[in-house]
Short mmCIF file of C-alpha atoms and ligand atoms in Angstrom, two decimals:
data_model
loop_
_atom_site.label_atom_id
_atom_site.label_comp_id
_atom_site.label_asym_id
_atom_site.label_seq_id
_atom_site.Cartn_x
_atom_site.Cartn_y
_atom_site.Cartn_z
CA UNK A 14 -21.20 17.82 -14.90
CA UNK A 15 -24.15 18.87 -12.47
CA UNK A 16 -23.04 16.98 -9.01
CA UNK A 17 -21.82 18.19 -6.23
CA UNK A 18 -17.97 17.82 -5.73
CA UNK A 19 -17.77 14.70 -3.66
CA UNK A 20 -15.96 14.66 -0.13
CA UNK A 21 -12.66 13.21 0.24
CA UNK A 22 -11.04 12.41 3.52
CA UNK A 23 -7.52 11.88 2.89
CA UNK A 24 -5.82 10.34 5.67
CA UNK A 25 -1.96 10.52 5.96
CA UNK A 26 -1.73 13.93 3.98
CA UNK A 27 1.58 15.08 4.34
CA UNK A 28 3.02 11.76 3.43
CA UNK A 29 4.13 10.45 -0.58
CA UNK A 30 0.38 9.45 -1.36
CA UNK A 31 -1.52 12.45 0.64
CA UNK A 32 0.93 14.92 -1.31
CA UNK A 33 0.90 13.43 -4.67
CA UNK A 34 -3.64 12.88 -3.87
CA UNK A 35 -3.84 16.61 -3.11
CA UNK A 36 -1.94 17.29 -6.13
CA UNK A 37 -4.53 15.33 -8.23
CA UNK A 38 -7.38 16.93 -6.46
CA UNK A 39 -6.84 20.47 -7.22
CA UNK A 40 -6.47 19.50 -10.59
CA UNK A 41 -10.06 18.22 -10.47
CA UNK A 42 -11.91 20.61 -8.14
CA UNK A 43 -15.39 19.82 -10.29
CA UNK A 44 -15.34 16.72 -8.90
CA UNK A 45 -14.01 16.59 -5.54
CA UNK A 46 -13.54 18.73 -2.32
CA UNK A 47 -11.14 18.15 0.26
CA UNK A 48 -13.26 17.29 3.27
CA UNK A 49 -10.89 15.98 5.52
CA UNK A 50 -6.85 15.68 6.35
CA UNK A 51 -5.31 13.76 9.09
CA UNK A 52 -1.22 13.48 9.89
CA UNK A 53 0.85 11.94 12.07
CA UNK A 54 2.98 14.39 13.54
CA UNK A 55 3.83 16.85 10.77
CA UNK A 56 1.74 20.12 11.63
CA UNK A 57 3.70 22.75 9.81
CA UNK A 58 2.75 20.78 6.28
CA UNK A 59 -0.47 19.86 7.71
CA UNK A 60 -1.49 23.77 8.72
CA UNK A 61 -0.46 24.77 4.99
CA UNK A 62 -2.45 22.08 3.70
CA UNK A 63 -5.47 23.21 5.91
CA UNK A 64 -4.91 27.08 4.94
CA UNK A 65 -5.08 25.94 0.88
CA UNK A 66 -7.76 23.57 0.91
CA UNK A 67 -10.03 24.32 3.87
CA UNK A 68 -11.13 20.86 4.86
CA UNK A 69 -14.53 21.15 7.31
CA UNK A 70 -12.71 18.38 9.57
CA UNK A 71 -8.45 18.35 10.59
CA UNK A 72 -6.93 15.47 12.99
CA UNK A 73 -3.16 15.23 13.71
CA UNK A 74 -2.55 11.89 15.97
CA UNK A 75 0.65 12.70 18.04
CA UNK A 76 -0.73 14.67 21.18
CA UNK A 77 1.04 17.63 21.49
CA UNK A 78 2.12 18.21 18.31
CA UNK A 79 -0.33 20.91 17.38
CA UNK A 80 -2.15 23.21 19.90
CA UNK A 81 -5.04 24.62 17.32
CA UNK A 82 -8.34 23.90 19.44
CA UNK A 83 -10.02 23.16 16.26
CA UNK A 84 -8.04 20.03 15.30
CA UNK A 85 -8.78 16.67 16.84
CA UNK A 86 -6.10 14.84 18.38
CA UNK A 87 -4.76 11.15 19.11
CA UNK A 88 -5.06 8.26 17.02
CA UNK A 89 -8.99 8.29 17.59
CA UNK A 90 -8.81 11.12 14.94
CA UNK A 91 -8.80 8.93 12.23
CA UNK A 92 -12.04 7.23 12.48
CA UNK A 93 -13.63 10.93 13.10
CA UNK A 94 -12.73 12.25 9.68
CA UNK A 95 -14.26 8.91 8.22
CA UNK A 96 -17.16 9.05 9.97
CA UNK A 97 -17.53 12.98 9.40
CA UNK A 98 -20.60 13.65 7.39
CA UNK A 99 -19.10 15.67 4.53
CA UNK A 100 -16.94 12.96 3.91
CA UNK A 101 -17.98 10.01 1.26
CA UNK A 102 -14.56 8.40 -0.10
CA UNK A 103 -11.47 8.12 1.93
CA UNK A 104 -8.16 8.18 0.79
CA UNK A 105 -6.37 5.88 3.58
CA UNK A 106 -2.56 6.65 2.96
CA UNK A 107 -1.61 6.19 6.48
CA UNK A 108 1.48 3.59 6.66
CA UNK A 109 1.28 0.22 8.66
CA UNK A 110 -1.58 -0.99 10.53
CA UNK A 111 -2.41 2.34 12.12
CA UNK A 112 -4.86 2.55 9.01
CA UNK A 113 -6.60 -0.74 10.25
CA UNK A 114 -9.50 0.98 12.46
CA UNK A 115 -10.48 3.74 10.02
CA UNK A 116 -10.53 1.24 7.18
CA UNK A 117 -13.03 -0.45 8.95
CA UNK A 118 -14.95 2.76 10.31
CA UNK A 119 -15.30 3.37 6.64
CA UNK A 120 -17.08 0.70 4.62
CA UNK A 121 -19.01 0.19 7.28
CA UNK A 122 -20.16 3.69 7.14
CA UNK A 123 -20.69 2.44 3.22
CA UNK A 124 -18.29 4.82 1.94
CA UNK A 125 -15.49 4.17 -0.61
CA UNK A 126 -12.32 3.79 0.46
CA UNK A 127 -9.72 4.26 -2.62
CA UNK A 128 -6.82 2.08 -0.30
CA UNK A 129 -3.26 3.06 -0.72
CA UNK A 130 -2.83 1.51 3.28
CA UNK A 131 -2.18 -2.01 2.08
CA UNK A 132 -1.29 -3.18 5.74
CA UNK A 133 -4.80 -3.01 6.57
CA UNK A 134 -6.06 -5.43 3.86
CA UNK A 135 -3.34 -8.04 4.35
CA UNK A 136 -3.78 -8.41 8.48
CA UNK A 137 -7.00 -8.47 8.12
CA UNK A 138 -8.88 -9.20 4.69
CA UNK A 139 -11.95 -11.19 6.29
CA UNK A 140 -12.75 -8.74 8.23
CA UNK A 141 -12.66 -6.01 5.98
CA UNK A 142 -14.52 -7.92 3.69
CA UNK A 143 -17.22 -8.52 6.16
CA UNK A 144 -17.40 -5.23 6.79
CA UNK A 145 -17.66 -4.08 3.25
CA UNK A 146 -20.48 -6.42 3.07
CA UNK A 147 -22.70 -5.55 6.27
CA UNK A 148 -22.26 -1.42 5.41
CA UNK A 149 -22.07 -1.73 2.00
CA UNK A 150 -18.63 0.02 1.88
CA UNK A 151 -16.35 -1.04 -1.35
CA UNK A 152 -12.26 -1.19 -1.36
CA UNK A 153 -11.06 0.28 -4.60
CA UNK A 154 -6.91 -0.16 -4.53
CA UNK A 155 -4.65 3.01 -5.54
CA UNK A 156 -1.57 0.54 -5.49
CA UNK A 157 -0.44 1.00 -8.64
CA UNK A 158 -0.31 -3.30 -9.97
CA UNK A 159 -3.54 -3.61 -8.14
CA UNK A 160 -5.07 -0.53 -10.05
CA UNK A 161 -3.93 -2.62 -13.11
CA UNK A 162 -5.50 -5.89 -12.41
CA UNK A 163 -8.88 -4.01 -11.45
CA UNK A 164 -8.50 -2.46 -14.78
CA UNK A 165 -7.64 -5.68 -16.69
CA UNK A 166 -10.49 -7.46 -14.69
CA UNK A 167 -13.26 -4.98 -15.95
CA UNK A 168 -16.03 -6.82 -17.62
CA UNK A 169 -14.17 -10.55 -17.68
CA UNK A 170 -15.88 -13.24 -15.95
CA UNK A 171 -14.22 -14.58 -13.02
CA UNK A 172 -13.76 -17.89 -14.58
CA UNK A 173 -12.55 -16.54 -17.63
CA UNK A 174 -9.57 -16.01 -15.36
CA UNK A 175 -6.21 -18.35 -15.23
CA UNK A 176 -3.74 -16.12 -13.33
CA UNK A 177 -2.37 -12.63 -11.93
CA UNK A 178 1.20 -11.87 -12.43
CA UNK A 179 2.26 -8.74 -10.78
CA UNK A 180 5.37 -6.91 -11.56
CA UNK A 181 8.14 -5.62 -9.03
CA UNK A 182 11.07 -3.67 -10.22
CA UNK A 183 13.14 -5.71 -7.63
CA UNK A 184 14.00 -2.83 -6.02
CA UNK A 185 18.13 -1.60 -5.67
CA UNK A 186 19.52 -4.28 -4.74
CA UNK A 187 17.65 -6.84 -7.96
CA UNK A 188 21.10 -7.27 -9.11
CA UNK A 189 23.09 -6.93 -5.77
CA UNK A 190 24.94 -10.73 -5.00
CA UNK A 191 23.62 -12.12 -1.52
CA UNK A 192 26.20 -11.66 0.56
CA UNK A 193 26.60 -8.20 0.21
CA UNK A 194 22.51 -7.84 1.13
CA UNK A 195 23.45 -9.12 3.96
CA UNK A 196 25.08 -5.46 5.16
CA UNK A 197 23.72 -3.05 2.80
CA UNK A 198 23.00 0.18 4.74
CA UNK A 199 20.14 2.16 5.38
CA UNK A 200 21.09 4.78 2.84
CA UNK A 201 21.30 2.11 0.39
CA UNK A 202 17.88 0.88 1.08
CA UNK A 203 16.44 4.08 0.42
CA UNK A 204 18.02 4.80 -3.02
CA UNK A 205 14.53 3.04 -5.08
CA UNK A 206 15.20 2.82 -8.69
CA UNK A 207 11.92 3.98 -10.26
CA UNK A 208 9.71 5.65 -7.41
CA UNK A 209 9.81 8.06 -4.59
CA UNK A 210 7.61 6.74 -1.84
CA UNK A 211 7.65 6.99 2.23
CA UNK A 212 10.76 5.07 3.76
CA UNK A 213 8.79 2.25 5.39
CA UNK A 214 7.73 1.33 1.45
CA UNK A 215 10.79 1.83 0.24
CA UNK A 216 12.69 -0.32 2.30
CA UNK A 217 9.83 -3.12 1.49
CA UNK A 218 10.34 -2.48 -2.06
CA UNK A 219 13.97 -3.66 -0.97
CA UNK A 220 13.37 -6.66 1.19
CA UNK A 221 10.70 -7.81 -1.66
CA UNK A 222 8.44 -7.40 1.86
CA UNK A 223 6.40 -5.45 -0.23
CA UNK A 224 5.57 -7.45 -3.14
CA UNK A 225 4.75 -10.05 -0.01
CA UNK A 226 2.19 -7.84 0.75
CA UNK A 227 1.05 -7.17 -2.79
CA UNK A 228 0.20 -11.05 -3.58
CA UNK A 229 -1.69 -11.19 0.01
CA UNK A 230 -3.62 -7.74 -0.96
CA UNK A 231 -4.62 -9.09 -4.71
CA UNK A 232 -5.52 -12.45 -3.37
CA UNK A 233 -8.22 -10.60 -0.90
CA UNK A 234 -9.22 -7.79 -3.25
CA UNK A 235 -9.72 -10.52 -6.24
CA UNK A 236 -10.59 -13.66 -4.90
CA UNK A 237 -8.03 -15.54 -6.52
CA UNK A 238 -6.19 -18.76 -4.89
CA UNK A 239 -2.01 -17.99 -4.25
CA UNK A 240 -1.85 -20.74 -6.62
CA UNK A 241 -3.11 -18.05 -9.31
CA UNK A 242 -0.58 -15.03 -7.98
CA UNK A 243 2.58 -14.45 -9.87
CA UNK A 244 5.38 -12.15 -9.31
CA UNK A 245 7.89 -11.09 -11.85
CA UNK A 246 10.56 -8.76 -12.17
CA UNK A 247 10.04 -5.80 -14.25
CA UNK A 248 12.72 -2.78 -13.39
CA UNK A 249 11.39 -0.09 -15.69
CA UNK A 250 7.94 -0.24 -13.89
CA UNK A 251 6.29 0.47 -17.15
CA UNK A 252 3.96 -2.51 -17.27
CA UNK A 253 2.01 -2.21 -14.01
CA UNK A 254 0.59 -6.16 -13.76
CA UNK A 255 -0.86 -8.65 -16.00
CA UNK A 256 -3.76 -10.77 -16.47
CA UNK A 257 -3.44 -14.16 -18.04
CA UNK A 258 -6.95 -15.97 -19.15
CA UNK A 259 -7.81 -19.41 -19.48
CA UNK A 260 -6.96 -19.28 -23.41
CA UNK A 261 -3.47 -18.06 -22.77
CA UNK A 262 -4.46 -14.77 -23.85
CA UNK A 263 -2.16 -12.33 -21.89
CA UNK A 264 -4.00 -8.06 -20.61
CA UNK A 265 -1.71 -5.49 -18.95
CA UNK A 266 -2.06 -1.66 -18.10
CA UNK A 267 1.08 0.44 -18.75
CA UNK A 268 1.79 3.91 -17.58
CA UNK A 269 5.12 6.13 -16.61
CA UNK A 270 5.77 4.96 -12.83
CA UNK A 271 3.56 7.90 -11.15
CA UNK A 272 1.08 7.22 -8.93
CA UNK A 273 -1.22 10.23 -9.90
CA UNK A 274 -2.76 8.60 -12.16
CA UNK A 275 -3.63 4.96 -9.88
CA UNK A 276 -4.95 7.32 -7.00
CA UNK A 277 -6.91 9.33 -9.31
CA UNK A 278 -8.73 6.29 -10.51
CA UNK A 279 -9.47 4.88 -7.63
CA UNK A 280 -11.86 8.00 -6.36
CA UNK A 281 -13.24 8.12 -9.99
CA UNK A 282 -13.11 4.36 -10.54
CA UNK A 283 -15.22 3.33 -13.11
CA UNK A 284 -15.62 6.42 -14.62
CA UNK A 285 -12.38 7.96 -16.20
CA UNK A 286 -11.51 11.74 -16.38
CA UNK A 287 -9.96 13.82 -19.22
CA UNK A 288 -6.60 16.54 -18.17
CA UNK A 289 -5.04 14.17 -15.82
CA UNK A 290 -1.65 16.07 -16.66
CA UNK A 291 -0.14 12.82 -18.09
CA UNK A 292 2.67 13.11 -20.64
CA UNK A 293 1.12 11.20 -23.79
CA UNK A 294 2.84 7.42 -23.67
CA UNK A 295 5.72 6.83 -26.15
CA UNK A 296 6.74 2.97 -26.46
CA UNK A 297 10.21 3.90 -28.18
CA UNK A 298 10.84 6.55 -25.42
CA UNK A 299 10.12 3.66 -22.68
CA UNK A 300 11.86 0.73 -24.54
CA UNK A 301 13.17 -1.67 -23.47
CA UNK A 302 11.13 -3.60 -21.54
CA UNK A 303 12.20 -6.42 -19.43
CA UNK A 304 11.84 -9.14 -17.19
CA UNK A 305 13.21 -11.38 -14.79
CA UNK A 306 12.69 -14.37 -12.12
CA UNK A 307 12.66 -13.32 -8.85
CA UNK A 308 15.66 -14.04 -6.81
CA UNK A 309 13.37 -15.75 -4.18
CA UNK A 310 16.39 -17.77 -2.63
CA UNK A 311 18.24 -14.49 -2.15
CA UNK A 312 15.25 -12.08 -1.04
CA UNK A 313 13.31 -14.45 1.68
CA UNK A 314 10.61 -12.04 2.86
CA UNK A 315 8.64 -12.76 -0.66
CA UNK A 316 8.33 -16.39 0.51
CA UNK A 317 7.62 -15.58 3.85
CA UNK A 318 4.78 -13.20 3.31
CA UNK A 319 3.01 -15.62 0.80
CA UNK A 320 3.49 -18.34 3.28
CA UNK A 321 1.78 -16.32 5.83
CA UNK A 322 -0.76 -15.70 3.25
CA UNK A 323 -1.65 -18.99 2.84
CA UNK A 324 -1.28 -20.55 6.56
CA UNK A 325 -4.34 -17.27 6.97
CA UNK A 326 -5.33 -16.60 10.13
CA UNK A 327 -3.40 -13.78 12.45
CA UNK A 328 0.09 -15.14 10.44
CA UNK A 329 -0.47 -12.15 7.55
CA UNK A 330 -1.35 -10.13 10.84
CA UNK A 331 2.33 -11.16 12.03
CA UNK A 332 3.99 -11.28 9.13
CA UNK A 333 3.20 -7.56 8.59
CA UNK A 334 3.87 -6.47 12.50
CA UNK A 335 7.05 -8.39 12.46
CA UNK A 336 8.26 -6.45 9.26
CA UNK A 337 7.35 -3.21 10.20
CA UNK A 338 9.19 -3.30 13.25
CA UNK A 339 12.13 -5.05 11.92
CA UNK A 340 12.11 -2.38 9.63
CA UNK A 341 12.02 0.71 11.83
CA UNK A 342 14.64 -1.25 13.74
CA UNK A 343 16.46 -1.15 10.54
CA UNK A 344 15.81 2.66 9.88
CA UNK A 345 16.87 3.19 13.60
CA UNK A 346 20.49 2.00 12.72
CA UNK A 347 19.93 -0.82 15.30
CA UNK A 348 19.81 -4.11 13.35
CA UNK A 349 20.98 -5.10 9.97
CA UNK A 350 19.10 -5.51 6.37
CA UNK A 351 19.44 -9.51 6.78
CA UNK A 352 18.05 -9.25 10.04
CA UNK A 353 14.71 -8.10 8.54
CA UNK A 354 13.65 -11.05 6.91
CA UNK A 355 15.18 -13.23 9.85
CA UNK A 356 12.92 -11.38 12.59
CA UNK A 357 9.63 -12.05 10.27
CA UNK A 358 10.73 -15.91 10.13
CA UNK A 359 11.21 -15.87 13.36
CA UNK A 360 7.84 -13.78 14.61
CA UNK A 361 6.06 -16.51 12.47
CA UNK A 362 7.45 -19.99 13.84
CA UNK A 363 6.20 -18.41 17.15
CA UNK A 364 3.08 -16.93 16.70
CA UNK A 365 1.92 -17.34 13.18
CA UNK A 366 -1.39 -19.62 14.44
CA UNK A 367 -2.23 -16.98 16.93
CA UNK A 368 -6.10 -16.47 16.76
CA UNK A 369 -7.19 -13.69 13.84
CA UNK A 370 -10.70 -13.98 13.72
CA UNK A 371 -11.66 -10.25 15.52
CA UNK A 372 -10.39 -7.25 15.63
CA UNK A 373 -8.93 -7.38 18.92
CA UNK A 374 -7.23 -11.30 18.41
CA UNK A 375 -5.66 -9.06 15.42
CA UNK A 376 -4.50 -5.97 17.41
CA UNK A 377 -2.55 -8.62 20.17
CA UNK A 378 -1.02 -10.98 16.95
CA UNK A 379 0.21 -7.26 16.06
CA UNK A 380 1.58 -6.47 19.78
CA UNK A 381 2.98 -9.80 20.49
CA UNK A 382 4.74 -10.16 17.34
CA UNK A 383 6.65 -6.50 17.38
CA UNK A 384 7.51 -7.28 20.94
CA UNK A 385 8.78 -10.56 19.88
CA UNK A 386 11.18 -8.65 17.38
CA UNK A 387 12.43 -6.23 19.21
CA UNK A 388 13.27 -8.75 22.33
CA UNK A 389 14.69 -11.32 19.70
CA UNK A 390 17.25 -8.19 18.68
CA UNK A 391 17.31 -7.16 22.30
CA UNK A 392 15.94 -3.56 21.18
P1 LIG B 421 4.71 8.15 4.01
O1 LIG B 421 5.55 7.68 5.13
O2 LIG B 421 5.26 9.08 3.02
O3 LIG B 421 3.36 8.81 4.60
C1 LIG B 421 2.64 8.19 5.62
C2 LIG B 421 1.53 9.11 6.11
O4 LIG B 421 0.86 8.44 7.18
C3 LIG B 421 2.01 10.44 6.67
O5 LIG B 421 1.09 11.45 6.33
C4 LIG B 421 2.00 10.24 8.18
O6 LIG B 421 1.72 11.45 8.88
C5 LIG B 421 0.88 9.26 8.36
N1 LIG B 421 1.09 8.34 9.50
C6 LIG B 421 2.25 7.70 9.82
N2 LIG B 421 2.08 6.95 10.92
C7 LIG B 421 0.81 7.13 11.32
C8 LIG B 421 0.04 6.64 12.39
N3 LIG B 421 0.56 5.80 13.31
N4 LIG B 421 -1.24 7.02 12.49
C9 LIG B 421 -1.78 7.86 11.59
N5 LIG B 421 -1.10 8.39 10.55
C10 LIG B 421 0.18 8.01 10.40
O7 LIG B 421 4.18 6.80 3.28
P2 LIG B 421 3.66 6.64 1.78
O8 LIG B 421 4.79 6.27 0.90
O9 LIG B 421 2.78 7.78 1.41
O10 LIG B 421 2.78 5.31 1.94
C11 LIG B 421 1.50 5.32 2.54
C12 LIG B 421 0.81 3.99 2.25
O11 LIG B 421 0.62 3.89 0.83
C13 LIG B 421 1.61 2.77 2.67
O12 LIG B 421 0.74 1.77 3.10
C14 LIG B 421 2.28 2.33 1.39
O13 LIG B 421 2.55 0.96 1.37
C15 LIG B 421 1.21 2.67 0.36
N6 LIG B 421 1.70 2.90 -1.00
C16 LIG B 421 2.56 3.93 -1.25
C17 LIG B 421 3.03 4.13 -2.55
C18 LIG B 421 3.94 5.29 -2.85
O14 LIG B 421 4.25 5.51 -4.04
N7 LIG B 421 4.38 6.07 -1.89
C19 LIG B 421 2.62 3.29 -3.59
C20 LIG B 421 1.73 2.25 -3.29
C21 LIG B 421 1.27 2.07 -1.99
MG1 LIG B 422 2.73 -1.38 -5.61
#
């Protein structure tokens, strides 16, 4: 190969994604540079990351947690390393709608942005579409059931297409009975059955919040009605999502449960690369696997969030504020794990037809719906 490495900004660096992306970029250093690394608060990983990979542009977001002149600081950072000139795909694997500005910064800047920050797509999918189109930017999705559609989707016609179903291992508590959900502890939340990700995730994956998110992410990345967006339960996470056409005829993309290889191909996406470092795929070794309904009844924040997706507007916008604080209330100790899905019910009989047609209507849906939550807990 005779190009240049290509720039990547990868924002949230010392978190699941940013570790397991850096990981997958060393392995491929023909092809991509580090240009770029932005954390929250985390400076001892951060410095370590800078010292190994020598990115031209560093931004930590928590003033005061670093004191090198040559980083920028504050949550402005994150729109800097987009915009920085050596950068041309992002990574965004920020959590929560902290990622919202840079995703935006980005395909308007026309650059790629290979999107493991899901939170920005569901608040606000119009707008990031818009934006995609005026700077000729292009969302590529690193989740890993999104990553499958896109690959089942390559070269079909759109109305070749009858339905999505995406899979969700259901989490720890799939075969938990309701009542005791009603208490189950943060510790408990955090034990996920097939993958290690960050703990706002992983208590989604729990709450079935996340799969919420999922159905409101494939309907904007797609273009598919909810109508057309399944969810099934899958625990082995083998099969990643499937595609059903209009003659019944059934695609899906398997793979171990890592996400190396979904966030490698969404910076390489179309092309594919050879020496990912992924064991060869045995059937027997993986077998069996299964499926289930979704407990909806039992797990309320999957109905919620596709709800929200349909009434449009700010109520994704809420729907996602309202979780995320219920559930870093939740982390906190201070409410309980029924209380999450009761605070995003709650959050969007109030304000779920709050105006979400800017930016800024978006940011105060956001506001107004974690302040909401935490007053409704009296946190
Ligand atoms: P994490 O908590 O491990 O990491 C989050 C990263 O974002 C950290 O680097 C942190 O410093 C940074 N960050 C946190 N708050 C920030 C803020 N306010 N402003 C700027 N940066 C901030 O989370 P994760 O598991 O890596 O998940 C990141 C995103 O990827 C989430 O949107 C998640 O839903 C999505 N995702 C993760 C996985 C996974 O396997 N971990 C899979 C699919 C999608
Ligand atoms: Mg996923």
């Amino acid at each position: 190969m005779t190009a240049a490495p290509r720039g990547v900004a990868i924002l949230g660096s010392t978190g699941s994604i940013g570790t397991t992306a850096l990981r997958v970029l060393q392995r491929h250093p023909e092809r991509f540079s580090v240009a770029a690394l932005t954390a929250f608060s985390n400076s001892a990983l951060l410095e370590e990351q800078v010292r190994q990979f020598h990115p031209s542009f560093v931004g930590i977001v928590q003033n005061g947690a670093s004191t090198h002149e040559t980083w920028a600081c504050g949550a402005e950072c994150l729109v800097k390393a987009v915009e920085h000139p050596d950068v041309s795909i992002v990574l965004n694997a920020v959590v929560g709608a902290a990622g919202l500005d840079a995703t935006l910064a980005a395909v308007r800047a026309g650059k790629r942005v290979a999107l493991a920050n899901k939170e920005t797509l569901v608040m606000a999918g119009p707008l990031v579409g818009e934006a995609c189109r005026a700077g000729g930017g292009e969302i590529v999705p690193v989740d890993s059931e999104h990553s499958a559609i896109l690959q089942c989707l390559a070269g079909r016609r759109p109305e070749d297409v009858r339905r999505l179903v995406l899979t969700a291992s259901g989490g720890p508590f799939r075969a938990w009975p309701r009542e005791r959900l009603q208490t189950a502890t943060v510790a408990d939340a955090l034990q996920h059955p097939t993958w290690r990700m960050g703990r706002k995730i992983t208590v989604d994956s729990a709450t079935l919040a996340n799969k919420a998110l999922e159905v409101i992410e494939a309907h904007f990345l797609f273009g598919l009605s909810y109508d057309q967006i399944e969810v099934v339960v899958h625990p082995q996470s083998v099969v990643h999502s499937f595609v059903e056409m209009v003659d019944g005829s059934v695609l899906a993309q398997l793979g171990v449960p890592s996400m190396e290889l979904p966030v490698l191909y969404a910076l390489t996406h179309p092309e594919r690369v050879h020496d990912t470092g992924v064991p060869p795929f045995d059937p027997v070794e993986l077998s069996p696997l299964t499926f289930e309904r979704v407990r909806s009844a039992d797990f309320p924040a999957l109905r919620l969030g596709i709800e929200a997706g349909r009434r449009g507007g700010a109520a994704p916008a809420v729907f996602n504020a309202a979780n995320e604080q219920a559930v870093a209330l939740f982390l906190d100790g201070r409410i309980r794990f029924g209380d999450i899905p009761r605070g995003i019910e709650a959050a969007l009989a109030a304000l779920g037809d709050a105006d979400g047609r800017t930016r800024d209507a978006l940011l105060a849906a956001d506001e107004r719906a974690r302040r909401f939550v935490r007053e409704m807990f009296a946190c």
